[in-house]
PDB file of N, CA and C and ligand atoms in Angstrom:
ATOM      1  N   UNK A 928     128.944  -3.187  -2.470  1.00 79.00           N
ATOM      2  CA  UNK A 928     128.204  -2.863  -1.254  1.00 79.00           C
ATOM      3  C   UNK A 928     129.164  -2.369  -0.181  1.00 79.00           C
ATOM      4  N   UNK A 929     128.929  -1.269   0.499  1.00 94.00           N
ATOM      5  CA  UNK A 929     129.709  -1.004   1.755  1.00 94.00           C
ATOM      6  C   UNK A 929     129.405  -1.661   2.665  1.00 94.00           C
ATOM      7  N   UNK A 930     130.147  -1.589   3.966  1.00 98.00           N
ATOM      8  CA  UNK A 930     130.222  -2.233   5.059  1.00 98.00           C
ATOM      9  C   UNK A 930     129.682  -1.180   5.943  1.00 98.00           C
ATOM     10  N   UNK A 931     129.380  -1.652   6.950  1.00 97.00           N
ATOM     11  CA  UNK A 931     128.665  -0.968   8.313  1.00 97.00           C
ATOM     12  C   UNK A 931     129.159  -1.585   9.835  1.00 97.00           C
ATOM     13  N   UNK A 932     129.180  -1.075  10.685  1.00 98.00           N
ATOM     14  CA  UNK A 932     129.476  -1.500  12.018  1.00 98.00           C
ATOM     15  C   UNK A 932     127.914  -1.397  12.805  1.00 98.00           C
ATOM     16  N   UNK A 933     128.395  -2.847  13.467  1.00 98.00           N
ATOM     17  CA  UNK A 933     126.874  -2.988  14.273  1.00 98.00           C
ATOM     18  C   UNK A 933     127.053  -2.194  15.710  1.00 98.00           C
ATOM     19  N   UNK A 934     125.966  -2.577  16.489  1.00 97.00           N
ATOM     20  CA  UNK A 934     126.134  -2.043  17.948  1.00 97.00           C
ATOM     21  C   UNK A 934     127.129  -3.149  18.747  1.00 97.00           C
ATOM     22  N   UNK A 935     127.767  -3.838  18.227  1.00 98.00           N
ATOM     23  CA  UNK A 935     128.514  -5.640  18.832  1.00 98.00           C
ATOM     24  C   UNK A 935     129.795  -4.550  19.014  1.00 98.00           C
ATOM     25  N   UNK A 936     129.853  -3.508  18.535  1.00 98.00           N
ATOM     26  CA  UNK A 936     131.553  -3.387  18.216  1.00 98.00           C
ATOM     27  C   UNK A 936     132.044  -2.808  19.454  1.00 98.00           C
ATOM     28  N   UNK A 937     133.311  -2.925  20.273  1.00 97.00           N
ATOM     29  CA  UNK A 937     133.643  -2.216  21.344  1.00 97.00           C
ATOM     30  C   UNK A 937     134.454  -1.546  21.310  1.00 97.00           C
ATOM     31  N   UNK A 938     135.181  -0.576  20.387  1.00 97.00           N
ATOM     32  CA  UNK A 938     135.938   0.182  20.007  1.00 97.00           C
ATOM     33  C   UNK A 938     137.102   0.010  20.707  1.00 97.00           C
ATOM     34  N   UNK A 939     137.330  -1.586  19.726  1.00 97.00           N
ATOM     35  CA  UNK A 939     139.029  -1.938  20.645  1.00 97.00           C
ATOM     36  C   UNK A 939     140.143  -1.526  18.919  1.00 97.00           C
ATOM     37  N   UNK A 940     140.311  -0.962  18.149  1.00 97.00           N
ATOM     38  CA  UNK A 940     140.773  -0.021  17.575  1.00 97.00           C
ATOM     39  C   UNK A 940     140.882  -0.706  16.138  1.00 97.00           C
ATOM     40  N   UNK A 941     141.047  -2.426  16.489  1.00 98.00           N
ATOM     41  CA  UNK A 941     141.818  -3.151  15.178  1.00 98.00           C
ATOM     42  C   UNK A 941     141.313  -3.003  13.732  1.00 98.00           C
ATOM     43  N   UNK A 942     140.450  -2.524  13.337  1.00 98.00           N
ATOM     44  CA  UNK A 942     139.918  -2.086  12.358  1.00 98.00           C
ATOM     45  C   UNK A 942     140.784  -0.904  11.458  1.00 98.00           C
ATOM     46  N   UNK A 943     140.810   0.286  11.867  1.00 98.00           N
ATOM     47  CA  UNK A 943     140.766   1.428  11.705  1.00 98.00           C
ATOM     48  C   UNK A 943     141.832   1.477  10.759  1.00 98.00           C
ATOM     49  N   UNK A 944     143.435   0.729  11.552  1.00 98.00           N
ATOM     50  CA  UNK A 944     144.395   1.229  10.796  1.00 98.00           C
ATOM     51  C   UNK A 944     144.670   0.062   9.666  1.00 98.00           C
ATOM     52  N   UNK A 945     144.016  -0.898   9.267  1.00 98.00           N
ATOM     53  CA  UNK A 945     143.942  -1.519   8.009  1.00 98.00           C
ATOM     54  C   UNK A 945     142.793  -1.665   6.730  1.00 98.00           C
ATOM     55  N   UNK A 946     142.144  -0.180   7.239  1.00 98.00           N
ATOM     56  CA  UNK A 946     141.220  -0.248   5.963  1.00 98.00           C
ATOM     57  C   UNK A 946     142.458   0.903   4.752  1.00 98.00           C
ATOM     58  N   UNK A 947     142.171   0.058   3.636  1.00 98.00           N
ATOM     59  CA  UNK A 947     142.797   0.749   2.739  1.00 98.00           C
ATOM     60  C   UNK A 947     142.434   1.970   2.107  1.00 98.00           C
ATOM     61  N   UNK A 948     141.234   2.803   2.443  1.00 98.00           N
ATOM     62  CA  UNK A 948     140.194   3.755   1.845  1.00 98.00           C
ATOM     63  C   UNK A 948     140.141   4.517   3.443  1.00 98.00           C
ATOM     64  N   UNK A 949     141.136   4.426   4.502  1.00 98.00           N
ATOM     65  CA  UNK A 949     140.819   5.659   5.646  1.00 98.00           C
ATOM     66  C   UNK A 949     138.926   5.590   5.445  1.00 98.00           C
ATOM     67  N   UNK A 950     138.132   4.359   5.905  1.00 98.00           N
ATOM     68  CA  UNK A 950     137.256   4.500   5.690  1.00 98.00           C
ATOM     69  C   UNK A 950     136.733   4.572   7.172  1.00 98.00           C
ATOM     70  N   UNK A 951     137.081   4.284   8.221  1.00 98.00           N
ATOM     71  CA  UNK A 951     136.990   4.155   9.216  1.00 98.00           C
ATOM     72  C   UNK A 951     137.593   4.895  10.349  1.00 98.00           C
ATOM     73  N   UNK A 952     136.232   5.285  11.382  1.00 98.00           N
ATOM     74  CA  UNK A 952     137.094   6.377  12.703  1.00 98.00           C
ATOM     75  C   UNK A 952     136.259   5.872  13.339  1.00 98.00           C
ATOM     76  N   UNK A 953     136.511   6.027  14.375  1.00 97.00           N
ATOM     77  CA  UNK A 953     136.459   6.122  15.635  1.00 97.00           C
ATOM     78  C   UNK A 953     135.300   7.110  16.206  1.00 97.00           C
ATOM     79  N   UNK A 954     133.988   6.526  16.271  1.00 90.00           N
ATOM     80  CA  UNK A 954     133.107   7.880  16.484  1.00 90.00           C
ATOM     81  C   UNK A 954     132.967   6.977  18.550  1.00 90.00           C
ATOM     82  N   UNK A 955     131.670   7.989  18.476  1.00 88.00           N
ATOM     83  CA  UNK A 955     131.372   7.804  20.231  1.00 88.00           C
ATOM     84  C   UNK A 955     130.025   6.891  20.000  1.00 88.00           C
ATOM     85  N   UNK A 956     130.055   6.216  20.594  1.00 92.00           N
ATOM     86  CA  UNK A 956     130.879   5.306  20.768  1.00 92.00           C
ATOM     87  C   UNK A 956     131.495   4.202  19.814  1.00 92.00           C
ATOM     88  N   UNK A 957     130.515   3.943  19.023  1.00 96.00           N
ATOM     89  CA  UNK A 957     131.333   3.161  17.734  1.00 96.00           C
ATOM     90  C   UNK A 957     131.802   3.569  17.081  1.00 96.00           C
ATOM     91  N   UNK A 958     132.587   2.413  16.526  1.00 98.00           N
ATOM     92  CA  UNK A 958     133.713   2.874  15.297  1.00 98.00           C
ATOM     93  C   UNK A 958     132.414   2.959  13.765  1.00 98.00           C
ATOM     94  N   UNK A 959     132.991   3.817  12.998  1.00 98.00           N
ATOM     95  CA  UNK A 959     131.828   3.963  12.034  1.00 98.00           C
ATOM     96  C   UNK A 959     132.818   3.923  10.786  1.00 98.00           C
ATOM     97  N   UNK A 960     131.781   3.442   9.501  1.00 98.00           N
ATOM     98  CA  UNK A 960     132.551   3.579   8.505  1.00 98.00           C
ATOM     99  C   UNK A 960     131.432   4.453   7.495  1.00 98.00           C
ATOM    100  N   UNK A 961     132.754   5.341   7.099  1.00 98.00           N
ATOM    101  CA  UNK A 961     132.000   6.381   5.629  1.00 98.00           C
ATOM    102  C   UNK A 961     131.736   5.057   4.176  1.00 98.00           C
ATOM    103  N   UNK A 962     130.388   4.845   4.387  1.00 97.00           N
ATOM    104  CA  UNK A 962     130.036   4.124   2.900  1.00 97.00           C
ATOM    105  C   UNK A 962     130.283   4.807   2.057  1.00 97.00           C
ATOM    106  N   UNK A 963     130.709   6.148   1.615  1.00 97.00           N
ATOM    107  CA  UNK A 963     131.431   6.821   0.550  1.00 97.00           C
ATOM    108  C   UNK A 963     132.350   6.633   0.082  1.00 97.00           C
ATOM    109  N   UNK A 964     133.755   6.206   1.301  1.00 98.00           N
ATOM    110  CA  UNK A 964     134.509   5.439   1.234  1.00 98.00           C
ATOM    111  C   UNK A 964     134.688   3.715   0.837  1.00 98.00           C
ATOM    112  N   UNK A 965     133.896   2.887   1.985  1.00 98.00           N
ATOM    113  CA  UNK A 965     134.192   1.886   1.544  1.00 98.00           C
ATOM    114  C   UNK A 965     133.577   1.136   0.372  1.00 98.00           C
ATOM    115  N   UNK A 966     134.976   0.673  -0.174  1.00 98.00           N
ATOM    116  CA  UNK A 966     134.727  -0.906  -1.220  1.00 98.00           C
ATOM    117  C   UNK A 966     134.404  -1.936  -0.757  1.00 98.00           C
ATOM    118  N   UNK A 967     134.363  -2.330   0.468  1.00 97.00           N
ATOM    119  CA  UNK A 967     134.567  -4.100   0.562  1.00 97.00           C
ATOM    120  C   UNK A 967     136.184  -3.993  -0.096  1.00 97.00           C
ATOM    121  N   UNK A 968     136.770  -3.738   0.376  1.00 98.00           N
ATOM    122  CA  UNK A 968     138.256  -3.251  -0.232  1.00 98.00           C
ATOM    123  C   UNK A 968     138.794  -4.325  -1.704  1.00 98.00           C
ATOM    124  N   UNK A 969     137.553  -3.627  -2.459  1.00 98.00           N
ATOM    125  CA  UNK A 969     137.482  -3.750  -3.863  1.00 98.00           C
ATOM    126  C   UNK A 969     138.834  -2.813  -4.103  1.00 98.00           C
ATOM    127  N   UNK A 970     139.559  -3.684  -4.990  1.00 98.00           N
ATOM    128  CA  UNK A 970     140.987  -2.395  -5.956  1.00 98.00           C
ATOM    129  C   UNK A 970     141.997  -2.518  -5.119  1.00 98.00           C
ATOM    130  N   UNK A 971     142.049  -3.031  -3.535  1.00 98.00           N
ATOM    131  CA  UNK A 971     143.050  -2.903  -2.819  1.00 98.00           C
ATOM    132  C   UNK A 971     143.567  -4.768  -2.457  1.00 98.00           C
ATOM    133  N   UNK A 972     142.329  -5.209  -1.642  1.00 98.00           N
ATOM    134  CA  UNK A 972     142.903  -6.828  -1.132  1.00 98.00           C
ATOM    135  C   UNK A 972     141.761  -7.612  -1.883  1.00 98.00           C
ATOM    136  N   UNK A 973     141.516  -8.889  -1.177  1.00 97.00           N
ATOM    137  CA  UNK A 973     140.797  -9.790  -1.596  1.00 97.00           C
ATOM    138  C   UNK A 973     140.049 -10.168  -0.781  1.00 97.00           C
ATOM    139  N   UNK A 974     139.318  -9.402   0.003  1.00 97.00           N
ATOM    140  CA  UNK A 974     138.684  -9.706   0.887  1.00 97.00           C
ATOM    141  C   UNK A 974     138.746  -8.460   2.361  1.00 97.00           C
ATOM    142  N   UNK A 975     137.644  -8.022   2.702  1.00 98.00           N
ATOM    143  CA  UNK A 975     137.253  -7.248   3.472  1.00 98.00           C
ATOM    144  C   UNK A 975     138.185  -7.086   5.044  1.00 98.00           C
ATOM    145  N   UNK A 976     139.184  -6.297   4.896  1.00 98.00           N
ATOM    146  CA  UNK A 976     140.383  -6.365   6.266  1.00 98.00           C
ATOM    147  C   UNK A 976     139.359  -6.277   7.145  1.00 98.00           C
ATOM    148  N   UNK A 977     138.645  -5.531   7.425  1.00 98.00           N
ATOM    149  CA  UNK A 977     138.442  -5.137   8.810  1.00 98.00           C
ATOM    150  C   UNK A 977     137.511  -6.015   9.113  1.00 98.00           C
ATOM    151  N   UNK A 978     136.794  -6.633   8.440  1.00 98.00           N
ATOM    152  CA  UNK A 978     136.182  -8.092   9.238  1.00 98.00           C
ATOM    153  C   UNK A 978     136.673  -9.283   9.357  1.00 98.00           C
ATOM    154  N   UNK A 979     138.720  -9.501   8.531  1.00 98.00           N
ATOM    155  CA  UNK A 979     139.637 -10.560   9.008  1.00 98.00           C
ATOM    156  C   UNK A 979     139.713 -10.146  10.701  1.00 98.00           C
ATOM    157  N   UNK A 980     139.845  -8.340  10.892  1.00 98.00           N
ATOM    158  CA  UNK A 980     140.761  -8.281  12.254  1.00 98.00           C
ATOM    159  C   UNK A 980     139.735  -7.634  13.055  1.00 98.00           C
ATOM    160  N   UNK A 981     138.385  -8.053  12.913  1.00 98.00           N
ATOM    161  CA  UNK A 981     137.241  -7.581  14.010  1.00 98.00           C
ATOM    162  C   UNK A 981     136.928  -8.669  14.752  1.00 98.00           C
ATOM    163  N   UNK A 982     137.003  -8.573  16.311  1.00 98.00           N
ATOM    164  CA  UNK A 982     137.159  -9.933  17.138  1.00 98.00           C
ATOM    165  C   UNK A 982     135.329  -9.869  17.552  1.00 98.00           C
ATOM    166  N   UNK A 983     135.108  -8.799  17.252  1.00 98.00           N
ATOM    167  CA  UNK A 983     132.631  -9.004  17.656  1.00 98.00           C
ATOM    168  C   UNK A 983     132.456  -9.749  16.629  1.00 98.00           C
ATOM    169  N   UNK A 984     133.100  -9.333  15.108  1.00 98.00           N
ATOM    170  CA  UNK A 984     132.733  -9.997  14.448  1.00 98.00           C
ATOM    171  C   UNK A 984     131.091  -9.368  13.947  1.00 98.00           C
ATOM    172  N   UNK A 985     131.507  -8.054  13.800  1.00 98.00           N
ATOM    173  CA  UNK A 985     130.444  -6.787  14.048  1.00 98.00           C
ATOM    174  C   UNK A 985     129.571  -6.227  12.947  1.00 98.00           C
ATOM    175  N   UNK A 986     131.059  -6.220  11.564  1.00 98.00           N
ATOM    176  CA  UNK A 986     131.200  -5.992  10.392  1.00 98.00           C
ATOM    177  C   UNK A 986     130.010  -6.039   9.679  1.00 98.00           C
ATOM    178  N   UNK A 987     129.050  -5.888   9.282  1.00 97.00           N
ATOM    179  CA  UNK A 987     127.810  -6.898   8.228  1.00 97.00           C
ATOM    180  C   UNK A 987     127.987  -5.106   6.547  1.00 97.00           C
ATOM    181  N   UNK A 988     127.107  -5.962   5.999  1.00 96.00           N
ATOM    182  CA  UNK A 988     126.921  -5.255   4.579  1.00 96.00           C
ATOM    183  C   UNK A 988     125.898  -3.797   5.193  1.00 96.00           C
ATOM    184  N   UNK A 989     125.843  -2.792   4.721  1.00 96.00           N
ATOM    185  CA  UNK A 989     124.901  -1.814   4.138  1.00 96.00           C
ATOM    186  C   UNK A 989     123.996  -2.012   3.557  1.00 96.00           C
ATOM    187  N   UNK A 990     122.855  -2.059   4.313  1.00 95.00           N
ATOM    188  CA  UNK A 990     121.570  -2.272   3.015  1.00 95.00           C
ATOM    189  C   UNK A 990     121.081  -1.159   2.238  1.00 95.00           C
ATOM    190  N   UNK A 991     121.702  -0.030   2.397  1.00 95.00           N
ATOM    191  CA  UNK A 991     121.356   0.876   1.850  1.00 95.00           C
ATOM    192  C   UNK A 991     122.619   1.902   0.636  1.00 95.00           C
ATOM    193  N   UNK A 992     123.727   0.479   0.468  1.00 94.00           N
ATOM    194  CA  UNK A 992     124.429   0.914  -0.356  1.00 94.00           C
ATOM    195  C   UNK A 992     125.247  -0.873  -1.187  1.00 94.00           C
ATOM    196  N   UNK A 993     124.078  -0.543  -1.949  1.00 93.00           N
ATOM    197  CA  UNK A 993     124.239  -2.231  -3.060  1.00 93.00           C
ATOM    198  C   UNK A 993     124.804  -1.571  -4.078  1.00 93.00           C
ATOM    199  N   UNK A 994     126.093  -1.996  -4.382  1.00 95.00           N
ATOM    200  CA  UNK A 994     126.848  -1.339  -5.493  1.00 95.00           C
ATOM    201  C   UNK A 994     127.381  -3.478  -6.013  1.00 95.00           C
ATOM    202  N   UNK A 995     127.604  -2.956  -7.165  1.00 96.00           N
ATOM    203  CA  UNK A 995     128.643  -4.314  -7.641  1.00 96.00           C
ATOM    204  C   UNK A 995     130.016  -3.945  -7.545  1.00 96.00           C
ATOM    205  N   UNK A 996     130.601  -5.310  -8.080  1.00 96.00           N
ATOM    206  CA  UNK A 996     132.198  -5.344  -7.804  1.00 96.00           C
ATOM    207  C   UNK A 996     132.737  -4.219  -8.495  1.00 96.00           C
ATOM    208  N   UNK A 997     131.939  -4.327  -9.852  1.00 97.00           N
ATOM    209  CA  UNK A 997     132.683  -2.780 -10.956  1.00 97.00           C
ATOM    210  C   UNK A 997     132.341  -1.811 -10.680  1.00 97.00           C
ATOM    211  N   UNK A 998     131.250  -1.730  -9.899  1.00 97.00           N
ATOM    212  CA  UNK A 998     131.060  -0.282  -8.997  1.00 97.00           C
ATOM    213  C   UNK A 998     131.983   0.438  -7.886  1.00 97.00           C
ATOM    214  N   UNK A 999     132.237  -0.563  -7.351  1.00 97.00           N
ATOM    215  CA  UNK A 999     133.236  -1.042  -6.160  1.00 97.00           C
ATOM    216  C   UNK A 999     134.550  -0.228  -6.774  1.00 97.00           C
ATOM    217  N   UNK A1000     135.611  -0.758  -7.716  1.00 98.00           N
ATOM    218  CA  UNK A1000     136.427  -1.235  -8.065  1.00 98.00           C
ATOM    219  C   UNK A1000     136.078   0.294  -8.525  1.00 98.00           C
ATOM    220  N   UNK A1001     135.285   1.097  -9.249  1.00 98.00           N
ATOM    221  CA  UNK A1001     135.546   2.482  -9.854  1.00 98.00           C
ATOM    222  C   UNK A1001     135.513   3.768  -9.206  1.00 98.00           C
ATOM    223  N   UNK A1002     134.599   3.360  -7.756  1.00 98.00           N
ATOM    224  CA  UNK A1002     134.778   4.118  -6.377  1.00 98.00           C
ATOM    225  C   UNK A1002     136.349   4.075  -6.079  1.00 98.00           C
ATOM    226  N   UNK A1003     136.914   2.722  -6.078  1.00 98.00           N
ATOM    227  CA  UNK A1003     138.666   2.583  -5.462  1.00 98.00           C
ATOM    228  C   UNK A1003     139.534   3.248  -6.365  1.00 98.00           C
ATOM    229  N   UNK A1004     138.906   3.494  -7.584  1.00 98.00           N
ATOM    230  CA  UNK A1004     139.715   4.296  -8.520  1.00 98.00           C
ATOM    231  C   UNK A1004     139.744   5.855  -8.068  1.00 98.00           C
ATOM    232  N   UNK A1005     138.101   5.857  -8.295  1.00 98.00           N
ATOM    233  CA  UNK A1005     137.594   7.619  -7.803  1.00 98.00           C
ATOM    234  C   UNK A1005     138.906   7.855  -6.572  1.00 98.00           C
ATOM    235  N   UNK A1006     138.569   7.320  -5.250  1.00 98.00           N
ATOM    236  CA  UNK A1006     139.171   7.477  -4.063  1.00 98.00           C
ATOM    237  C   UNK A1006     140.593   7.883  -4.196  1.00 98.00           C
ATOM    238  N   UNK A1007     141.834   7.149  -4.763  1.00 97.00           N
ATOM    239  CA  UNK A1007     142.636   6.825  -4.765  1.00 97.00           C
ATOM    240  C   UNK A1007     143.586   7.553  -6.428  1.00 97.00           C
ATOM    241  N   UNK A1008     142.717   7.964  -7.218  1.00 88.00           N
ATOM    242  CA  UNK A1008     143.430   8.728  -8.234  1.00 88.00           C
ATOM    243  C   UNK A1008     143.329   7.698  -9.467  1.00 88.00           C
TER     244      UNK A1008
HETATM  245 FE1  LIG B1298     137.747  -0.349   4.756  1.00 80.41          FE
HETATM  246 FE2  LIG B1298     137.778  -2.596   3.411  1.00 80.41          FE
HETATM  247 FE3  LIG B1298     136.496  -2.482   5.715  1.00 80.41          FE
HETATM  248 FE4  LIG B1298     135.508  -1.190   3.635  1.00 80.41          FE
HETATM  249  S1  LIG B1298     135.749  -3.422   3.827  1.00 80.41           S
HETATM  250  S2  LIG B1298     135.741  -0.371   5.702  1.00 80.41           S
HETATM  251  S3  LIG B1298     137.358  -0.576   2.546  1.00 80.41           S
HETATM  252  S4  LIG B1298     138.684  -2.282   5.434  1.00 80.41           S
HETATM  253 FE1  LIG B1299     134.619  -2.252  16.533  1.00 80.41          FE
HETATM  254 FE2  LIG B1299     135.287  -4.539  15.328  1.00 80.41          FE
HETATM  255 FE3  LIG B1299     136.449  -2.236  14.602  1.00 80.41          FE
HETATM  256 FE4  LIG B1299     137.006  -3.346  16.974  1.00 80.41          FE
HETATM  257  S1  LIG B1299     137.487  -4.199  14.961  1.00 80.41           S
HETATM  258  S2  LIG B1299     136.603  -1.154  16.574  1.00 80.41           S
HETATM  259  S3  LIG B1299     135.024  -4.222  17.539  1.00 80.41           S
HETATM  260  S4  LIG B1299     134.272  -2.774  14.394  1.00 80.41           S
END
């Protein structure tokens, strides 16, 4: 499943530069993430960076992109070579 940014988020930056999939920018006003991109940083850590270092605490799932872990994990392949 990808991740999504709510309206909580205040585009204080900490996100951006620890997603492992450049899944995340900086739009107007929220920070947004390409669900094309993200794993739930499946293939990279063990657990979702940008909702360790999001202080709204903003982060929630995509309901409109339910993938599994091996789905996940073959996107981080696709992405990444
Ligand atoms: Fe990037 Fe991981 Fe957050 Fe997805 S869960 S946006 S891959 S940091
Ligand atoms: Fe928004 Fe949270 Fe990212 Fe900060 S860390 S830009 S509040 S989503």
């Amino acid at each position: 499943m990808a991740l999504m940014i709510t309206e909580a988020c205040t585009a204080c930056d900490a996100c951006e530069p620890v997603c492992p999939n450049k899944a995340i920018t900086a739009g107007d006003p929220l920070y947004v993430i390409d669900a094309l991109k993200c794993t739930e940083c499946v293939g990279a850590e063990d657990e979702p960076q940008c909702r360790l270092v999001c202080p709204q605490d903003c982060i929630i799932q995509h309901p409109d992109f339910v993938e599994s872990r091996e789905d996940l994990q073959q996107k981080y392949e696709a992405l990444h070579g």
